[in-house]
Coordinates of C-alpha atoms in Angstrom, one line a residue:
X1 CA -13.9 -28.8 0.9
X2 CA -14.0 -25.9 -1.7
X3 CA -11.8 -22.7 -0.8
X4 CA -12.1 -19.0 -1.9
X5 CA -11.0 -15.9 -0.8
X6 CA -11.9 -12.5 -0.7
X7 CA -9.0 -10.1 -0.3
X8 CA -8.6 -6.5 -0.5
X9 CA -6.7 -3.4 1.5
X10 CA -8.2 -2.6 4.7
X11 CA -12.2 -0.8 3.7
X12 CA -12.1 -1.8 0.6
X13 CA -15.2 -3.7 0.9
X14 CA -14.6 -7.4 1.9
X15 CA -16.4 -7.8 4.9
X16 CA -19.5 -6.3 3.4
X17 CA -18.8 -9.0 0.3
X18 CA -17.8 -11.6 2.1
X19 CA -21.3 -11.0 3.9
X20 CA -23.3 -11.2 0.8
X21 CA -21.5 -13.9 -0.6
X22 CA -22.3 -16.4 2.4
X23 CA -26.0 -15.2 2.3
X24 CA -25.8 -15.8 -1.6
X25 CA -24.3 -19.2 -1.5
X26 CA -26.6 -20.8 1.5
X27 CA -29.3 -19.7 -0.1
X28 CA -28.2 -21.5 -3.3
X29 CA -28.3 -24.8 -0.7
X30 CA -24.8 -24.9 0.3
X31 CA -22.7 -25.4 3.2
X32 CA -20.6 -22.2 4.3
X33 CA -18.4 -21.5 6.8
X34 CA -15.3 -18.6 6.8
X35 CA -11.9 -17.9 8.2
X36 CA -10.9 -14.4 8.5
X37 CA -7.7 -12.8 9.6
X38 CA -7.0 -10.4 11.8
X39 CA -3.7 -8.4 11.8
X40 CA -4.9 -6.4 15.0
X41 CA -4.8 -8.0 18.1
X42 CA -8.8 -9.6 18.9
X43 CA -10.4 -11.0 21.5
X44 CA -14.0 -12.5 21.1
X45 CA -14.4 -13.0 24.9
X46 CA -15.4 -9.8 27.6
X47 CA -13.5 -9.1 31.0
X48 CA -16.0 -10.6 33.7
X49 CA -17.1 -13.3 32.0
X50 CA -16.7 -16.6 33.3
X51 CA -14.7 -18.2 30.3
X52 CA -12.4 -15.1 29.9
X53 CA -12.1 -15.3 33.9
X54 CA -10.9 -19.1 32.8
X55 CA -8.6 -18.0 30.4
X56 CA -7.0 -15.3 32.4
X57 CA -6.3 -17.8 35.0
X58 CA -4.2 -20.2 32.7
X59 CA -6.7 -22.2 30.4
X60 CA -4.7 -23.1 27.0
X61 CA -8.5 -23.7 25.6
X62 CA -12.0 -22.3 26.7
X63 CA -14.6 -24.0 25.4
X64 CA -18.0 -22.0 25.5
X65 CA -21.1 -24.1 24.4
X66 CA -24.6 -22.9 24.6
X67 CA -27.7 -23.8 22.9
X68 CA -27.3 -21.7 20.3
X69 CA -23.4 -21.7 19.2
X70 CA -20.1 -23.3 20.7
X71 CA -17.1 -21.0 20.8
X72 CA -13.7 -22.5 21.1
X73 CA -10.9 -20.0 22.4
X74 CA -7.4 -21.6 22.1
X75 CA -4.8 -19.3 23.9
X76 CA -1.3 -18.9 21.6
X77 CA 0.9 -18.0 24.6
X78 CA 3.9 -16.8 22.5
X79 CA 3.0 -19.6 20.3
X80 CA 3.3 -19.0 16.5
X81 CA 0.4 -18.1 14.7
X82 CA -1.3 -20.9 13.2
X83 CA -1.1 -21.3 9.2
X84 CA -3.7 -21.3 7.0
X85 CA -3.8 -25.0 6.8
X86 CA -3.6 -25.6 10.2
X87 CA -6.7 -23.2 10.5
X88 CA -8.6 -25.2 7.8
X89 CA -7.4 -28.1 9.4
X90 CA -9.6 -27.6 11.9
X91 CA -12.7 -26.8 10.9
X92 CA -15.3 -29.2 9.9
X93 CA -16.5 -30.0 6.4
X94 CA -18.6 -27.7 4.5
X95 CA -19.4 -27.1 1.1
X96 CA -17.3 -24.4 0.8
X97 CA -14.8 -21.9 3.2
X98 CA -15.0 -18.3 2.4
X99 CA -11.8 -16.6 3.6
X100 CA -11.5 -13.1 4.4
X101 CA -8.2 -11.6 4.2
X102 CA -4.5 -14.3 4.0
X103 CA -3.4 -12.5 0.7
X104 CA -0.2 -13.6 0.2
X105 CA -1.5 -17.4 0.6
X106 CA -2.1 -19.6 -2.5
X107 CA -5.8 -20.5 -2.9
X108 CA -7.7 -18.6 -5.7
X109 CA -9.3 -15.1 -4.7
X110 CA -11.5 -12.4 -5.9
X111 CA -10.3 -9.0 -4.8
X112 CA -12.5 -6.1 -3.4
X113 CA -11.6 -2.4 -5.0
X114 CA -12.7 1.0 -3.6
X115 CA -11.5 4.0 -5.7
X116 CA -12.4 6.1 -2.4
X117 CA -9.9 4.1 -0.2
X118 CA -6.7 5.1 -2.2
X119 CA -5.3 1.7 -2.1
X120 CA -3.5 -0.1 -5.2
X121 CA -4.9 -2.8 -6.8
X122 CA -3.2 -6.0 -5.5
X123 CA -4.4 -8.3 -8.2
X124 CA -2.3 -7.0 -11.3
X125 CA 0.8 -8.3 -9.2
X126 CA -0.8 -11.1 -7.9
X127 CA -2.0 -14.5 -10.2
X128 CA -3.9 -15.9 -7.2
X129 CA -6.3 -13.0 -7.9
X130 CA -9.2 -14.6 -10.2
X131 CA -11.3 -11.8 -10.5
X132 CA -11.8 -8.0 -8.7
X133 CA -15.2 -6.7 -7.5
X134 CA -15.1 -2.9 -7.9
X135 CA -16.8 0.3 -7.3
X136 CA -15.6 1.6 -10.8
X137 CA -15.1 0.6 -13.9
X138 CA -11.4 -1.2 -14.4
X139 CA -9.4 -2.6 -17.6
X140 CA -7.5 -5.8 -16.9
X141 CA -6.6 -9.2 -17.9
X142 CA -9.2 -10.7 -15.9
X143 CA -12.8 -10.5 -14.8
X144 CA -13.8 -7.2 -13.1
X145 CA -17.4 -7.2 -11.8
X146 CA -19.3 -4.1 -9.7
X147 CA -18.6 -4.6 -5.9
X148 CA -22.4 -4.6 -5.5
X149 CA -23.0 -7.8 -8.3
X150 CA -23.1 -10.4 -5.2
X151 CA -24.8 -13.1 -7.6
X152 CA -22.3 -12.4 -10.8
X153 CA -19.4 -13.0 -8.5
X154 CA -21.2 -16.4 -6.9
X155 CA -21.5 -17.7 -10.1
X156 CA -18.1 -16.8 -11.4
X157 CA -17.1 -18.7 -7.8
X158 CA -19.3 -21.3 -8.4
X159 CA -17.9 -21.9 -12.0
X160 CA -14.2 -21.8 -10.8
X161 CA -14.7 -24.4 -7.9
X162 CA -17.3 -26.5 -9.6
X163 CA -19.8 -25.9 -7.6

């Protein structure tokens, strides 16, 4: 499976790329799935349902399956976090895995830049950074494309993984 990320300070921007990107790329043919962090404590499931009710009780793993999707809830209990491998690990093959946030891990990544957010960019510190997408124009020693050019950065993705 093909990895790339989209990283980025917090409004920046990746969600809504990451978005586009996925539409972009399945629309190309390929298979997508993404991993995104969360540094904020998240919870997918609703008080009163039955499989939080299941969880609450005990469950290490819920396992929600419907018609349309199938959820899988795996309680950490004061567990470590899972690593990004492990994550990947689990998930089955796909064309390609977008993944939202994990800067500080090794794959290759295309950072998303608003001037309005106040942030630093991460990428001149960082070589994992391929590429930024930004609202404004920037000088630096790699590829800068608008924030809004969702097919220029597929194909610069596409080129770097060989897709």
């Amino acid at each position: 499976m093909k990895l790339y990320g989209v990283t980025g300070w917090k409004n920046n921007g990746k969600t809504g790329l990451m978005e586009r990107l996925v539409a972009e790329f399945t629309a190309r043919g390929l298979t997508v799935s993404t991993l995104k962090h969360a540094h904020h404590a998240t919870d997918v499931d609703q008080p009163g349902t039955d499989s939080f009710r299941h969880r609450t009780a005990g469950a290490a793993e819920v396992v929600l399956a419907s018609p349309n999707r199938v959820a899988i809830m795996q309680e950490l209990r004061g567990a470590a976090e899972p690593s990004l491998t492990e994550l990947l690990a689990r998930m089955r093959p796909v064309d390609l895995i977008l993944i939202e946030g994990f800067k500080r891990e090794p794959h290759p990544k295309i950072e998303a830049h608003r001037t309005e957010a106040g942030k630093p960019l991460i990428a001149p510190d960082d070589s994992t950074i391929r590429a930024v997408a930004s609202d404004t124009p920037l000088t630096l020693d790699r590829p800068v494309f608008d924030l809004d050019d969702t097919e220029g950065v597929a194909d610069f993705i596409a080129v770097e993984l060989g897709l």
